[in-house]
Coordinates of C-alpha atoms in Angstrom, one line a residue:
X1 CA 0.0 0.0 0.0
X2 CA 2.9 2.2 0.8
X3 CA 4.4 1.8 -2.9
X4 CA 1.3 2.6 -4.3
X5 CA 0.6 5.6 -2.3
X6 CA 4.2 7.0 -3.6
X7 CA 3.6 6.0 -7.0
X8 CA 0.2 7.7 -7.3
X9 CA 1.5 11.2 -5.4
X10 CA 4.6 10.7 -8.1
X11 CA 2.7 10.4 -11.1
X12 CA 0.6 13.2 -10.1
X13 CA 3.2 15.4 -9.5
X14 CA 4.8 15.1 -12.7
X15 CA 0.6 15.9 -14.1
X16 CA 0.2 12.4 -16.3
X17 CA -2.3 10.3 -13.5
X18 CA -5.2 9.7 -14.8
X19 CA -8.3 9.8 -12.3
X20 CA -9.2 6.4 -13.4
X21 CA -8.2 3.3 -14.9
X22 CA -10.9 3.9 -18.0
X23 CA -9.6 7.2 -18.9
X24 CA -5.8 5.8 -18.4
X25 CA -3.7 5.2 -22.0
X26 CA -1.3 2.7 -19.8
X27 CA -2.3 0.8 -16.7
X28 CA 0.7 0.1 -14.5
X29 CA 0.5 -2.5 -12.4
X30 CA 2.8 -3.6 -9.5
X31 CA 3.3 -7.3 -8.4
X32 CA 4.8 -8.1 -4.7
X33 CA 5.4 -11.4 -3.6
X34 CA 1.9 -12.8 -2.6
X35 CA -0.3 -12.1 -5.4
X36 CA -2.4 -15.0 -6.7
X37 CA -3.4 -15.1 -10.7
X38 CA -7.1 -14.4 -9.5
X39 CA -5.9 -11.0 -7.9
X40 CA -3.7 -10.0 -11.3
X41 CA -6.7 -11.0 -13.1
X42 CA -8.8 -8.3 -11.6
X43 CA -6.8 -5.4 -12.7
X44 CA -4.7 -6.1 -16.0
X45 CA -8.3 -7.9 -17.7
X46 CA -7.3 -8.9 -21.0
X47 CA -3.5 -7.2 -20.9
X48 CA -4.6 -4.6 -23.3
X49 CA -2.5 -1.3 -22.8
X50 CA -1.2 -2.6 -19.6
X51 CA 1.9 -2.7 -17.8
X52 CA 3.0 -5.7 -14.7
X53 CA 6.2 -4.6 -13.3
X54 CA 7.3 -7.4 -11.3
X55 CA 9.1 -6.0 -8.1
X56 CA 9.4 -9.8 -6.7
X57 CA 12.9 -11.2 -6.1
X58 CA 14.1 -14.5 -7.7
X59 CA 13.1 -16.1 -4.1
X60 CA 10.2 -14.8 -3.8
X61 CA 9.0 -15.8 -7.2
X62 CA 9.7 -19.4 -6.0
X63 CA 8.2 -19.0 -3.0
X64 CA 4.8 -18.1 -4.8
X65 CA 2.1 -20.7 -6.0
X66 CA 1.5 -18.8 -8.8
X67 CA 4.9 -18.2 -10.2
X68 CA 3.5 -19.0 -13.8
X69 CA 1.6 -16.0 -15.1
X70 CA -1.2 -15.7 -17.9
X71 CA 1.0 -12.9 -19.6
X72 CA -2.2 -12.3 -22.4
X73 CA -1.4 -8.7 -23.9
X74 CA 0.1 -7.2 -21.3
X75 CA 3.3 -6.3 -21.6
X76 CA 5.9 -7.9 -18.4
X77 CA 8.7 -6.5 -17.0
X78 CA 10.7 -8.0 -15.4
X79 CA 14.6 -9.1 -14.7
X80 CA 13.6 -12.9 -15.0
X81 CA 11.1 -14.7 -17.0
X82 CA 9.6 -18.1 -16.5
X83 CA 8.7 -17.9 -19.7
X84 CA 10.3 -17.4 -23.2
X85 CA 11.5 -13.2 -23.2
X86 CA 9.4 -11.4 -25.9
X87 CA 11.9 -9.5 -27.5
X88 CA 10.5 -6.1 -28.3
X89 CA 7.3 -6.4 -26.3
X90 CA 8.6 -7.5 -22.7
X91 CA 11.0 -5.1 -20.9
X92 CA 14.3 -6.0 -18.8
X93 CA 15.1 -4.5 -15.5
X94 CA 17.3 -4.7 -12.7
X95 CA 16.9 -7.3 -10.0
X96 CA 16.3 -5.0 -7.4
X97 CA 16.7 -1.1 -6.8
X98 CA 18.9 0.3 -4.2
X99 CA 16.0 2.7 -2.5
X100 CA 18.4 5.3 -2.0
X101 CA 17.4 8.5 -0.1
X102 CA 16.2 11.2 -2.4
X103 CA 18.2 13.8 -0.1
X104 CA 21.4 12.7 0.0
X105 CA 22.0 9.3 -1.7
X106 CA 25.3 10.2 -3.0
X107 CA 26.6 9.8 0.5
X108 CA 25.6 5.9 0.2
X109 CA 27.5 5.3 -3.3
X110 CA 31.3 4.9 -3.7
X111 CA 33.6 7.4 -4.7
X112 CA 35.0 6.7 -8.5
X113 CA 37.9 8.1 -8.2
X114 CA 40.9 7.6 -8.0
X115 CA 41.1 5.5 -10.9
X116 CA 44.2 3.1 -10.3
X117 CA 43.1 0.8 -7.9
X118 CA 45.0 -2.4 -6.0
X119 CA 43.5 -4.8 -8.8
X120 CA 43.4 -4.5 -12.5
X121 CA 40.5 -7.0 -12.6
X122 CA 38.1 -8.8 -10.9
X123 CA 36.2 -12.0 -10.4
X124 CA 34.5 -13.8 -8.2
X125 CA 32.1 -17.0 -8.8
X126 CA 31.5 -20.4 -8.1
X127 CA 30.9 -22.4 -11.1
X128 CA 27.6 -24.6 -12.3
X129 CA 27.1 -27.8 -13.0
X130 CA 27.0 -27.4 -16.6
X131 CA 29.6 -26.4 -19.1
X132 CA 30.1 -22.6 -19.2
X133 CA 31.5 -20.5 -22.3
X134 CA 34.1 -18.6 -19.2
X135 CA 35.1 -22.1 -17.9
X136 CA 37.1 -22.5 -14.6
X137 CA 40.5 -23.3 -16.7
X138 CA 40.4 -20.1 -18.8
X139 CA 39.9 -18.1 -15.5
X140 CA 42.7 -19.7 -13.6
X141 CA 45.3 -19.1 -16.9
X142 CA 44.1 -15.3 -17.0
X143 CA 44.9 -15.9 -12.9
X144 CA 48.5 -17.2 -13.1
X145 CA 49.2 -14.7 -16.4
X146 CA 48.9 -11.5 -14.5
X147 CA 49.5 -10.7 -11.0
X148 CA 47.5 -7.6 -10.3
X149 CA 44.0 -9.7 -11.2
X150 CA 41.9 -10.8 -8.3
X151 CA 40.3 -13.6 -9.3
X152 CA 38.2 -16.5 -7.5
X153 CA 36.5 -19.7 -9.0
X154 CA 35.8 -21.8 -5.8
X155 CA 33.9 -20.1 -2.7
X156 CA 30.9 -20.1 -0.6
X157 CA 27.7 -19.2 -2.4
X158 CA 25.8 -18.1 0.5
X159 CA 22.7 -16.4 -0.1
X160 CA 23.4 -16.2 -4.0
X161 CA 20.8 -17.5 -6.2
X162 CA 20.8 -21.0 -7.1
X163 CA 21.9 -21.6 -11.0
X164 CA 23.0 -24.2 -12.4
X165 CA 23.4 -22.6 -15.8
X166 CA 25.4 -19.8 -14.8
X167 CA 28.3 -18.8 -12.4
X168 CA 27.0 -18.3 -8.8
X169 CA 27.4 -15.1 -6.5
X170 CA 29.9 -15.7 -3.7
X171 CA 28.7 -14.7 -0.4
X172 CA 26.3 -11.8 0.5
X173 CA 26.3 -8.9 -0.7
X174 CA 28.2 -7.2 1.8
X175 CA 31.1 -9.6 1.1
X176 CA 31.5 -8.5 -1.7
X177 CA 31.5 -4.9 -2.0
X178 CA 35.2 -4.7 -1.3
X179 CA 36.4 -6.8 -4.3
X180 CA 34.1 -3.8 -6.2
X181 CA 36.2 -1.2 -4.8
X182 CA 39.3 -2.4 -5.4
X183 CA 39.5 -3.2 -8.8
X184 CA 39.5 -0.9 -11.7
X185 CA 37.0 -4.0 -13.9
X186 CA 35.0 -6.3 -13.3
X187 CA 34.2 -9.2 -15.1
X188 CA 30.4 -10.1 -16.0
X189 CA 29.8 -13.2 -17.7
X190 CA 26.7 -13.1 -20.0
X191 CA 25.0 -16.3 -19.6
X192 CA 22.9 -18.0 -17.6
X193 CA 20.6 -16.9 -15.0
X194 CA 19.9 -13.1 -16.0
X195 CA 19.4 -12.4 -12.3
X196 CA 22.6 -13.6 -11.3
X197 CA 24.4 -11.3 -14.7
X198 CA 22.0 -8.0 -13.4
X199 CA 23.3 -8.3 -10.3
X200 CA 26.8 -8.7 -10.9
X201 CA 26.1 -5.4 -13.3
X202 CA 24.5 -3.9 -10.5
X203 CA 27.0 -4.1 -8.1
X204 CA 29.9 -3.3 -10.4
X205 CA 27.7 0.0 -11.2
X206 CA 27.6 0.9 -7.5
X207 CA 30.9 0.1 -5.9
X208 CA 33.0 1.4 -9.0
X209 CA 34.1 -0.7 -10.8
X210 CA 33.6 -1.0 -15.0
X211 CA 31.7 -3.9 -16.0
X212 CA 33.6 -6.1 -18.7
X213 CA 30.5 -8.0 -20.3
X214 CA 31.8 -11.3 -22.0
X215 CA 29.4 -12.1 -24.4
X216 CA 27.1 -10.5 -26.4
X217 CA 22.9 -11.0 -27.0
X218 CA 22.1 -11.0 -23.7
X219 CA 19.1 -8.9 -23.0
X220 CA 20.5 -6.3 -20.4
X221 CA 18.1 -4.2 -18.6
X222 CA 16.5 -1.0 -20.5
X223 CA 18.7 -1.9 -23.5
X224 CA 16.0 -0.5 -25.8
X225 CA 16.7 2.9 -24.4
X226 CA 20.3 1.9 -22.7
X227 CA 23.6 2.5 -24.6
X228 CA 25.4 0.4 -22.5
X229 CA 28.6 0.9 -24.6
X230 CA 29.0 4.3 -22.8
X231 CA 29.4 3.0 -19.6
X232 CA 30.5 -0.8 -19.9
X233 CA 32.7 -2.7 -22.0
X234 CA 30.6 -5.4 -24.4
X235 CA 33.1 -8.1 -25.7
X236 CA 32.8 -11.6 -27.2
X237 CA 33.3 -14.5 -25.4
X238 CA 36.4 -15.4 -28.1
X239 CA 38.4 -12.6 -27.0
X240 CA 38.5 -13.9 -23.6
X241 CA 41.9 -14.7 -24.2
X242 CA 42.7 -10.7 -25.4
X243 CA 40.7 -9.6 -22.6
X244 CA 43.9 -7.9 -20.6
X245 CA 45.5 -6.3 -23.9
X246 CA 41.9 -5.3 -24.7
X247 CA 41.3 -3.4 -21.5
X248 CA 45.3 -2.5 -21.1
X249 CA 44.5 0.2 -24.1
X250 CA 41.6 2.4 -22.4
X251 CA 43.3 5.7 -20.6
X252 CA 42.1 7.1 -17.8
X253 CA 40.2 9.7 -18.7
X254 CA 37.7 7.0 -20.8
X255 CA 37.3 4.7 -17.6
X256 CA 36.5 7.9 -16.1
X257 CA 34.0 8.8 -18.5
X258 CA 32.6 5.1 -17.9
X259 CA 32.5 5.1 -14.3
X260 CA 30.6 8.8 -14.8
X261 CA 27.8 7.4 -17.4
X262 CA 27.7 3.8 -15.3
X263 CA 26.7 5.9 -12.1
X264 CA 24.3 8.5 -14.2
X265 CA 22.9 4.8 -15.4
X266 CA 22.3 3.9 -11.9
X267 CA 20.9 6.9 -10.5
X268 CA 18.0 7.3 -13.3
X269 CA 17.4 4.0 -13.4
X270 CA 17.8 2.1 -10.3
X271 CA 17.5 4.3 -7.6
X272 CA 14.1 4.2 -6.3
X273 CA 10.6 2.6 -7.4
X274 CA 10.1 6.1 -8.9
X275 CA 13.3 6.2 -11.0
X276 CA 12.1 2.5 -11.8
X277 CA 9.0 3.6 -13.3
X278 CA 10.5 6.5 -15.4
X279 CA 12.8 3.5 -17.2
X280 CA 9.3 1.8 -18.2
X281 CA 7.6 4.7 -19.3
X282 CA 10.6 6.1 -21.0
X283 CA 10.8 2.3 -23.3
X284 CA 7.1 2.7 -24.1
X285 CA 7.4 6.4 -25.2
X286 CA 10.7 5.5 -27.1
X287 CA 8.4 2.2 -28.9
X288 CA 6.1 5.4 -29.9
X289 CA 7.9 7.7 -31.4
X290 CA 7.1 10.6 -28.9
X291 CA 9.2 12.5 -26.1
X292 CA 8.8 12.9 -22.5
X293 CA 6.5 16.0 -21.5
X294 CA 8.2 19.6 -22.0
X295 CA 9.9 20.8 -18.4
X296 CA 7.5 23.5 -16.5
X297 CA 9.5 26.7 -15.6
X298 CA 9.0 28.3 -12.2
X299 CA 6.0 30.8 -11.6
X300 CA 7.8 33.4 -9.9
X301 CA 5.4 36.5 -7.9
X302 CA 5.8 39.4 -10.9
X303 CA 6.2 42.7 -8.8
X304 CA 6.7 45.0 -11.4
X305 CA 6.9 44.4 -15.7
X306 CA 7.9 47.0 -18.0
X307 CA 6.7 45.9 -21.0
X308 CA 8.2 47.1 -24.2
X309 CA 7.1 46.5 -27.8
X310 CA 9.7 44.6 -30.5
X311 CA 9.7 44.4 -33.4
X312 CA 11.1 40.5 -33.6
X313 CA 8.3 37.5 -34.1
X314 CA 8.1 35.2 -31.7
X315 CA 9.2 31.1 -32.0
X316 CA 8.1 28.8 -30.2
X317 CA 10.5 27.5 -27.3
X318 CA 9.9 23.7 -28.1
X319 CA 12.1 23.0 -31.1
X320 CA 12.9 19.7 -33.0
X321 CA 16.0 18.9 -32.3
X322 CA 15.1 17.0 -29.4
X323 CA 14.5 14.4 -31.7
X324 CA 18.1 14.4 -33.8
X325 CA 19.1 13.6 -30.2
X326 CA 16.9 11.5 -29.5
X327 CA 19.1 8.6 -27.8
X328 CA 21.1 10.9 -25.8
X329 CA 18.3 11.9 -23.6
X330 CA 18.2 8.7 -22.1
X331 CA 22.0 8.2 -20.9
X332 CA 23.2 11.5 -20.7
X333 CA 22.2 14.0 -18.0
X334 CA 19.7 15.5 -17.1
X335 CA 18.0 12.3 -17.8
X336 CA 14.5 10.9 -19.4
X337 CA 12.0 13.0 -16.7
X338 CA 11.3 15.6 -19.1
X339 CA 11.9 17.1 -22.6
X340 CA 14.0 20.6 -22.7
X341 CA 13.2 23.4 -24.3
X342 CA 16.7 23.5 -25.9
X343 CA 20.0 21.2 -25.9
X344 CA 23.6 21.9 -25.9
X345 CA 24.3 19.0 -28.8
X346 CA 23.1 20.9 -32.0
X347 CA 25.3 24.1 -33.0
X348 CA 22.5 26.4 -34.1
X349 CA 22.6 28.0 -37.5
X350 CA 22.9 32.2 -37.2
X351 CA 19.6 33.8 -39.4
X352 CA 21.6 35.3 -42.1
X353 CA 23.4 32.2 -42.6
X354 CA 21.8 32.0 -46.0
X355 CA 23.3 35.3 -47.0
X356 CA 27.0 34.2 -46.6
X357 CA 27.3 32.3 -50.1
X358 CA 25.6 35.5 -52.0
X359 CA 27.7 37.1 -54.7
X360 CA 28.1 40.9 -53.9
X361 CA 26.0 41.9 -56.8
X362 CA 22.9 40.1 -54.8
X363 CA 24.2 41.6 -51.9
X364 CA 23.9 45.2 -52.7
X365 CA 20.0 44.8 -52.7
X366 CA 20.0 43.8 -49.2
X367 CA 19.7 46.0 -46.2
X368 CA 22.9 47.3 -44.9
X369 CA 22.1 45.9 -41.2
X370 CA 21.9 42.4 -42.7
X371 CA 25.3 41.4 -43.8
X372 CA 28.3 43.5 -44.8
X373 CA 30.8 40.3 -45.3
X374 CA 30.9 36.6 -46.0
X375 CA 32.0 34.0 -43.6
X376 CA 30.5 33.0 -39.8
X377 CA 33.3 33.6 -37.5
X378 CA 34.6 36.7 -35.5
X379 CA 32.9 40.2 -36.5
X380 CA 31.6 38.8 -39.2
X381 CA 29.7 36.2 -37.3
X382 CA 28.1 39.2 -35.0
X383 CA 26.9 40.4 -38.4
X384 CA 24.7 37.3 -39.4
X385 CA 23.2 37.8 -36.2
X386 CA 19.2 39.5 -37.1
X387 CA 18.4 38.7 -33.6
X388 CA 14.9 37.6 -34.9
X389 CA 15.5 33.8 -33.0
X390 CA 15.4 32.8 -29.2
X391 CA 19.1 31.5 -30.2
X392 CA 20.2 34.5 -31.4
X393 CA 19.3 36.7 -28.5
X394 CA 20.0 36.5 -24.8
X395 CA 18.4 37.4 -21.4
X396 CA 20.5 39.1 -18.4
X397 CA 19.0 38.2 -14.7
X398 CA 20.6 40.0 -12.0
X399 CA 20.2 39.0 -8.7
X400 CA 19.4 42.3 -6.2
X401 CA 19.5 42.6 -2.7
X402 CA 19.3 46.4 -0.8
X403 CA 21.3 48.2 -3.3
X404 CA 18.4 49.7 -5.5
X405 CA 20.7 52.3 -6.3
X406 CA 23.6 50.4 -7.7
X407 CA 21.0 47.8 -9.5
X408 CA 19.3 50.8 -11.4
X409 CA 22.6 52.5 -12.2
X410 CA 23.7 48.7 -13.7
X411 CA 20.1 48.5 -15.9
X412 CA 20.8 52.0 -17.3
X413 CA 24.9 50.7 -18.7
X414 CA 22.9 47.5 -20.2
X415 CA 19.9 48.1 -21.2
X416 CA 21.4 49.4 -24.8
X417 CA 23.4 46.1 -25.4
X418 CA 22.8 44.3 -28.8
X419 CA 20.8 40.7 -28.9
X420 CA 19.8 41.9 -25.7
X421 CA 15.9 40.4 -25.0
X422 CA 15.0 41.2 -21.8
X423 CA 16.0 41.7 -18.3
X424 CA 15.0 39.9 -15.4
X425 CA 15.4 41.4 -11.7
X426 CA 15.5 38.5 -9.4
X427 CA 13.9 40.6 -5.9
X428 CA 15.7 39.2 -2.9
X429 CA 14.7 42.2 -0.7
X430 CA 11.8 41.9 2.0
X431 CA 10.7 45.5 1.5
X432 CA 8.9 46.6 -2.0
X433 CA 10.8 48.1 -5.2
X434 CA 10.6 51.2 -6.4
X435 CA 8.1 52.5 -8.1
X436 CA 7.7 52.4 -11.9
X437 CA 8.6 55.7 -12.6
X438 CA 11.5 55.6 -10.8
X439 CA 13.2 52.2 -12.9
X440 CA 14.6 53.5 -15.8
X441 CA 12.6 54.2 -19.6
X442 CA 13.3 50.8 -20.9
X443 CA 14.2 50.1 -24.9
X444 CA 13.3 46.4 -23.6
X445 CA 11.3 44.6 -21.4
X446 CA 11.9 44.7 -17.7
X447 CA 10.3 42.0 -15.4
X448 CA 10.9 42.4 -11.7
X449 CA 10.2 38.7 -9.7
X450 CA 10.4 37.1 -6.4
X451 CA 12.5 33.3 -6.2
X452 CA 12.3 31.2 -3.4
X453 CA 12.9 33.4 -0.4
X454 CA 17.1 35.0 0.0
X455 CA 18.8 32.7 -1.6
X456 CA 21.7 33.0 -3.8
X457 CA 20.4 30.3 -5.5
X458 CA 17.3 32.0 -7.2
X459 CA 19.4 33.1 -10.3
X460 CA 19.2 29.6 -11.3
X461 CA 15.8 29.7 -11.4
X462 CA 14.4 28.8 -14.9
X463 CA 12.0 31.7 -14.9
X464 CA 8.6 31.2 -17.3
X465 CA 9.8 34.8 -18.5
X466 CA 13.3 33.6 -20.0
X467 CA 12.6 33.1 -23.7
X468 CA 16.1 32.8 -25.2
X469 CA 18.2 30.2 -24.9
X470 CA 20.9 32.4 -23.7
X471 CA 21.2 33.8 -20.2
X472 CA 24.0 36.1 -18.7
X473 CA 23.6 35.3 -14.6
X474 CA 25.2 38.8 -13.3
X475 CA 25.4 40.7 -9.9
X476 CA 23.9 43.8 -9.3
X477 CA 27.2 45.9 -9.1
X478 CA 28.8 43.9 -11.8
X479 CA 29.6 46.6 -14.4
X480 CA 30.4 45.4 -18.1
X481 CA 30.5 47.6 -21.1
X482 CA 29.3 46.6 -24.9
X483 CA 31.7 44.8 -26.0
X484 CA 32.3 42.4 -23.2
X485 CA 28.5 41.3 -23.1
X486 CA 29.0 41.3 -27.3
X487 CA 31.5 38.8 -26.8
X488 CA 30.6 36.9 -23.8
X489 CA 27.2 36.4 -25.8
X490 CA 29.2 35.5 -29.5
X491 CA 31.8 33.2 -28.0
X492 CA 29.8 30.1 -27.2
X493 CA 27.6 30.3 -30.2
X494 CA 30.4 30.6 -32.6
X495 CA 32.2 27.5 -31.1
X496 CA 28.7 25.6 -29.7

């Protein structure tokens, strides 16, 4: 009951819970040990447009009488299936999530630096009863090549899974959190029981350590959505023997990179039941084409607006490129929650980029303000700028705290600059501003807000009233002339 009280106040929070199950587009349903086929029954009916994450754990699925489930239409997911997988339709996930406080779970995770370690790689299992593809003998020759490997193919299985198909977890998993820190990789055999592979994946994830994945066309979890290139190393079995010259020739700074996208990976994806559900609903809106719903920018308490009339039209803030990117969204930061209104990925192209290849006969019938010179760089990239684009033009908020006489005497040096939007005064004071006649006469707009009580923190705001992509963060006695905002505004665009 408590998981489906912090779905519920989730999923409303984020404005996509329906206020019933016949006006829903996806039922999601959540199986804990305990449920009988009679009970599923009752909510998914005949599977259509429905969801059954299955948050039971490999025990507890044995445990259960009803272990085998009608499946029907509904889509399952899961990170083990009695059943044959349904590529394409079913959905892998991790074994289990780390419920992580929301506050501070960085505090529970493992440092990943520094990035030598006391072992170059590492490995510990028990092997099955049945032939494996990483046999015992292969293991004990990588063992006795290299000294700096720490590697282990007889021990105690403890509370590990069962497998007979697979290499077995030694221990618990507080045993083996130290072999995690102190190696640099870790080996993951791909095959057999995929509990046993997600977890040894899961771990490497969260102690530091860079998955080595021998084998390859092994579902892994979210790997419709999941580049798990970026943060692992994928190999096949044969080069088993070419593993160490292999993973001898990555420098630092990519195992860096690595450990950085494996810990990004855990933290969307694995952190809470929440973070869990935004993995499923991010595979279902990837199957349809669409993108997650557009960010909502604060609502900050307007005090005072001077508005001015431009002469520029208007675009709208949503633009397409989200989709040219559409991959990235999912393993870089900030994540799958929401779609941007922009994205640092796709250099924009300046307005009068189209005049650049014009001979200067065609030129002379243009207006003088338009372009002067060919080519997009230096002053002549500040000259294919029409400012008649959100890209092309760029907001100033200045944060303001008792010195109204210093923050008007700042507006009055700025408010002239060139691509210059709008600025926004970010009221930190408890008393009142001034009063509109005393700001001063505005070529631009002016909008005076509140943030979040006195905090430095409210320039970061993303304010409803920002409308360019650009934004110059700025004190109130910082004092910069035209051609230092000219350039601070041309620099990144020219190199984006």
């Amino acid at each position: 009951m408590q998981l489906l009280t912090e779905m519920s106040q989730y999923l409303d929070r984020k404005g996509i819970l329906a206020p019933s199950a016949s006006e829903a587009c996806v039922n999601i349903v959540y199986l804990t040990s305990g449920a009988t086929q009679g009970q599923i029954d009752s909510f998914i009916s005949d599977g259509t447009n429905t969801i059954l994450v299955d948050l039971r754990t490999t025990e507890e699925k044995m445990a259960d009488s009803k272990s085998e489930l009608n499946f029907k239409r509904l889509i399952y997911a899961s990170h083990s299936f009695e059943s044959s997988f349904r590529k394409g339709y079913d959905i892998t996930m991790f074994p289990e999530l780390l419920h992580l406080n929301m506050n501070d779970y960085w505090r529970q995770l493992k440092p990943l630096l520094p990035v030598e370690r006391k072992h170059f790689l590492h490995f510990h299992g028990n092997p099955s009863l049945r032939k494996v593809t990483v046999s015992v003998s292969m293991l004990t020759r990588l063992k006795e090549a290299l000294k700096n490997v720490d590697i282990v193919v007889k021990c105690d299985v403890g509370d590990s899974v069962k497998d007979v198909q697979g290499w077995q977890l030694c221990g618990t998993a507080a045993d083996r959190e130290k072999g995690y820190q102190e190696a640099i990789f870790s080996l993951v055999p791909a095959e057999g029981n995929p509990t046993l592979v997600y977890t040894r994946l899961l771990e490497a994830l969260r102690w530091g350590a860079v998955p080595v994945i021998l084998g390859q066309g092994f579902p892994l979890p979210f790997n419709e959505i999941i580049d798990w290139r970026q943060a692992t190393v994928v190999m096949a079995a044969q080069q088993f023997n070419d593993i160490h010259y292999i993973l001898s020739s990555f420098q630092e700074e990519s195992i860096v990179e690595m450990k950085r996208r494996g810990r990004f990976l855990l933290e969307t994806y694995v952190r809470s039941p929440q973070t869990l559900t935004e993995g499923v609903l991010s595979v279902m809106i990837k199957r349809l084409s669409t993108l997650p719903p557009l960010t909502k920018p604060y609502k900050g308490a307007v005090i005072l607006k001077k508005q001015t009339q431009t002469n520029f039209p208007t675009t709208e803030r949503f633009r397409t490129q989200n989709f040219t990117h559409f991959r990235d969204i999912y393993n870089l930061p900030p994540g799958p929650v929401f779609s941007y209104p922009v994205d640092p990925f796709t250099p924009p192209l300046v307005s009068g980029h189209q005049y650049a290849s014009m001979t200067t006969e065609q030129k002379r019938y243009l207006p003088q303000h338009v372009i002067r010179d060919s080519g997009v760089t230096g002053p002549e990239f500040t000259k294919l700028l029409l400012g008649n684009r959100p890209y092309e033009k760029y907001t100033i908020v200045i944060l303001t705290y008792q010195r109204t006489d210093v923050l008007l005497s700042t507006i009055e040096g700025i408010k002239y600059a060139s691509f210059l939007d709008k600025i926004i005064v970010v009221w930190n004071n408890a008393m009142d501003p001034p009063k509109d006649t005393e700001w001063p006469a505005m070529p631009i707009p002016l909008v005076v807000v509140r943030g979040k009580g006195n905090s430095l923190n409210n320039r970061f705001l993303p304010f409803e009233e920002i409308e360019t992509e650009c934004v110059l963060s700025m004190d109130d006695d910082m004092i910069l002339g035209e051609e230092q905002l000219s350039f601070g505004f041309r620099f990144p665009h020219e190199y984006n």
